[in-house]
């Protein structure tokens, strides 16, 4: 079983940066791929980035390429999302998930509770 807790969200001005963290625990957590998704009010959960269990092959949604970086530190049991050059359209609740590395949220087995990111213009 895996437990996930997101942190690092907040309010930031357009063009600013935030670093999200997802603390993962569980005896098999290192065997899971990790992904970040976001969901704005009235919209479907949207893929942001994902990384393999070994920390390789990071993938990104086109909307965040060049601005966001996903990384993983299994020794700390944490996956990060460095968010630079933030835009108002990045405003959403950000969730981390553990499961198969994919853009489809249905392939993730575990989810955190989310952390709010608000980008002001």
mmCIF file of C-alpha atoms in Angstrom:
data_model
loop_
_atom_site.group_PDB
_atom_site.id
_atom_site.type_symbol
_atom_site.label_atom_id
_atom_site.label_comp_id
_atom_site.label_asym_id
_atom_site.label_seq_id
_atom_site.Cartn_x
_atom_site.Cartn_y
_atom_site.Cartn_z
ATOM 1 C CA UNK A 1 0.000 0.000 0.000
ATOM 2 C CA UNK A 2 1.173 3.507 -0.842
ATOM 3 C CA UNK A 3 0.358 6.803 0.810
ATOM 4 C CA UNK A 4 0.986 10.122 -0.905
ATOM 5 C CA UNK A 5 1.012 13.628 0.560
ATOM 6 C CA UNK A 6 1.491 16.710 -1.597
ATOM 7 C CA UNK A 7 2.911 19.999 -0.402
ATOM 8 C CA UNK A 8 4.355 23.212 -1.762
ATOM 9 C CA UNK A 9 1.321 24.765 -3.362
ATOM 10 C CA UNK A 10 0.379 28.363 -2.858
ATOM 11 C CA UNK A 11 -0.223 31.679 -4.537
ATOM 12 C CA UNK A 12 2.370 33.040 -6.927
ATOM 13 C CA UNK A 13 2.521 35.813 -9.500
ATOM 14 C CA UNK A 14 2.675 35.030 -13.189
ATOM 15 C CA UNK A 15 6.247 34.325 -14.175
ATOM 16 C CA UNK A 16 7.111 33.039 -10.736
ATOM 17 C CA UNK A 17 8.067 29.598 -9.527
ATOM 18 C CA UNK A 18 6.875 26.942 -7.126
ATOM 19 C CA UNK A 19 8.307 23.591 -6.140
ATOM 20 C CA UNK A 20 5.797 20.904 -5.329
ATOM 21 C CA UNK A 21 6.705 17.803 -3.378
ATOM 22 C CA UNK A 22 4.924 14.512 -2.993
ATOM 23 C CA UNK A 23 6.017 12.411 -0.056
ATOM 24 C CA UNK A 24 5.419 8.745 -0.741
ATOM 25 C CA UNK A 25 5.498 5.914 1.723
ATOM 26 C CA UNK A 26 4.883 2.201 1.548
ATOM 27 C CA UNK A 27 6.903 -0.946 1.245
ATOM 28 C CA UNK A 28 6.656 -1.061 -2.540
ATOM 29 C CA UNK A 29 6.668 2.660 -3.280
ATOM 30 C CA UNK A 30 10.004 2.543 -5.100
ATOM 31 C CA UNK A 31 8.520 0.146 -7.644
ATOM 32 C CA UNK A 32 5.868 2.618 -8.753
ATOM 33 C CA UNK A 33 6.016 5.204 -11.417
ATOM 34 C CA UNK A 34 4.922 8.637 -10.295
ATOM 35 C CA UNK A 35 2.894 11.262 -12.045
ATOM 36 C CA UNK A 36 1.602 14.765 -11.520
ATOM 37 C CA UNK A 37 -1.867 15.752 -12.626
ATOM 38 C CA UNK A 38 -3.883 18.899 -12.204
ATOM 39 C CA UNK A 39 -7.546 19.705 -12.123
ATOM 40 C CA UNK A 40 -9.221 23.068 -12.450
ATOM 41 C CA UNK A 41 -12.846 23.629 -11.412
ATOM 42 C CA UNK A 42 -15.252 22.111 -13.909
ATOM 43 C CA UNK A 43 -12.494 20.426 -15.869
ATOM 44 C CA UNK A 44 -11.166 16.898 -16.129
ATOM 45 C CA UNK A 45 -8.009 15.834 -14.413
ATOM 46 C CA UNK A 46 -5.153 16.679 -16.751
ATOM 47 C CA UNK A 47 -1.783 15.019 -17.144
ATOM 48 C CA UNK A 48 1.196 17.194 -16.282
ATOM 49 C CA UNK A 49 4.300 15.020 -15.934
ATOM 50 C CA UNK A 50 5.416 11.505 -15.069
ATOM 51 C CA UNK A 51 8.596 9.666 -14.156
ATOM 52 C CA UNK A 52 9.538 6.000 -13.906
ATOM 53 C CA UNK A 53 10.174 4.152 -10.666
ATOM 54 C CA UNK A 54 13.909 4.440 -11.322
ATOM 55 C CA UNK A 55 13.733 8.183 -11.883
ATOM 56 C CA UNK A 56 14.286 8.028 -15.615
ATOM 57 C CA UNK A 57 12.309 8.846 -18.740
ATOM 58 C CA UNK A 58 10.502 11.952 -17.558
ATOM 59 C CA UNK A 59 7.575 12.904 -19.741
ATOM 60 C CA UNK A 60 5.562 16.100 -19.900
ATOM 61 C CA UNK A 61 2.380 17.491 -21.258
ATOM 62 C CA UNK A 62 3.004 19.839 -24.151
ATOM 63 C CA UNK A 63 1.569 22.714 -22.156
ATOM 64 C CA UNK A 64 4.327 22.519 -19.537
ATOM 65 C CA UNK A 65 7.360 21.399 -21.530
ATOM 66 C CA UNK A 66 10.309 23.665 -20.949
ATOM 67 C CA UNK A 67 8.731 25.137 -17.828
ATOM 68 C CA UNK A 68 8.173 22.218 -15.448
ATOM 69 C CA UNK A 69 10.636 19.567 -14.322
ATOM 70 C CA UNK A 70 9.748 16.338 -12.568
ATOM 71 C CA UNK A 71 12.315 14.508 -10.476
ATOM 72 C CA UNK A 72 12.383 11.737 -7.930
ATOM 73 C CA UNK A 73 14.462 10.958 -4.881
ATOM 74 C CA UNK A 74 13.659 7.455 -3.714
ATOM 75 C CA UNK A 75 16.012 7.749 -0.755
ATOM 76 C CA UNK A 76 13.736 10.490 0.552
ATOM 77 C CA UNK A 77 10.602 8.882 -0.811
ATOM 78 C CA UNK A 78 9.701 12.087 -2.601
ATOM 79 C CA UNK A 79 8.833 13.174 -6.108
ATOM 80 C CA UNK A 80 9.112 16.830 -7.042
ATOM 81 C CA UNK A 81 7.630 19.134 -9.604
ATOM 82 C CA UNK A 82 9.622 22.289 -10.206
ATOM 83 C CA UNK A 83 7.315 24.809 -11.827
ATOM 84 C CA UNK A 84 8.875 27.828 -13.497
ATOM 85 C CA UNK A 85 7.458 30.617 -15.635
ATOM 86 C CA UNK A 86 4.033 30.009 -14.189
ATOM 87 C CA UNK A 87 0.982 31.231 -16.036
ATOM 88 C CA UNK A 88 -2.541 31.930 -14.793
ATOM 89 C CA UNK A 89 -3.743 28.917 -16.773
ATOM 90 C CA UNK A 90 -1.580 26.725 -14.546
ATOM 91 C CA UNK A 91 -3.976 27.449 -11.695
ATOM 92 C CA UNK A 92 -5.405 24.157 -10.457
ATOM 93 C CA UNK A 93 -5.287 21.603 -7.714
ATOM 94 C CA UNK A 94 -2.205 19.493 -8.315
ATOM 95 C CA UNK A 95 -2.255 15.803 -7.475
ATOM 96 C CA UNK A 96 0.463 13.219 -7.429
ATOM 97 C CA UNK A 97 -0.276 9.633 -8.297
ATOM 98 C CA UNK A 98 1.546 6.328 -8.055
ATOM 99 C CA UNK A 99 1.103 3.608 -10.620
ATOM 100 C CA UNK A 100 1.970 2.908 -14.204
ATOM 101 C CA UNK A 101 3.739 5.789 -15.880
ATOM 102 C CA UNK A 102 1.135 7.141 -18.246
ATOM 103 C CA UNK A 103 -0.884 10.171 -19.174
ATOM 104 C CA UNK A 104 -4.106 8.333 -18.322
ATOM 105 C CA UNK A 105 -5.080 8.857 -14.679
ATOM 106 C CA UNK A 106 -6.978 5.563 -14.729
ATOM 107 C CA UNK A 107 -3.629 3.766 -14.718
ATOM 108 C CA UNK A 108 -2.644 5.172 -11.340
ATOM 109 C CA UNK A 109 -3.415 3.173 -8.229
ATOM 110 C CA UNK A 110 -2.898 5.763 -5.507
ATOM 111 C CA UNK A 111 -3.477 9.478 -5.172
ATOM 112 C CA UNK A 112 -2.652 12.229 -2.755
ATOM 113 C CA UNK A 113 -5.200 14.774 -1.582
ATOM 114 C CA UNK A 114 -3.862 17.547 -3.787
ATOM 115 C CA UNK A 115 -2.305 20.940 -3.253
ATOM 116 C CA UNK A 116 -3.720 24.186 -4.582
ATOM 117 C CA UNK A 117 -1.638 26.251 -6.987
ATOM 118 C CA UNK A 118 -2.934 29.710 -7.831
ATOM 119 C CA UNK A 119 -1.150 31.935 -10.330
ATOM 120 C CA UNK A 120 -2.192 35.563 -10.399
ATOM 121 C CA UNK A 121 -1.838 37.841 -13.396
#
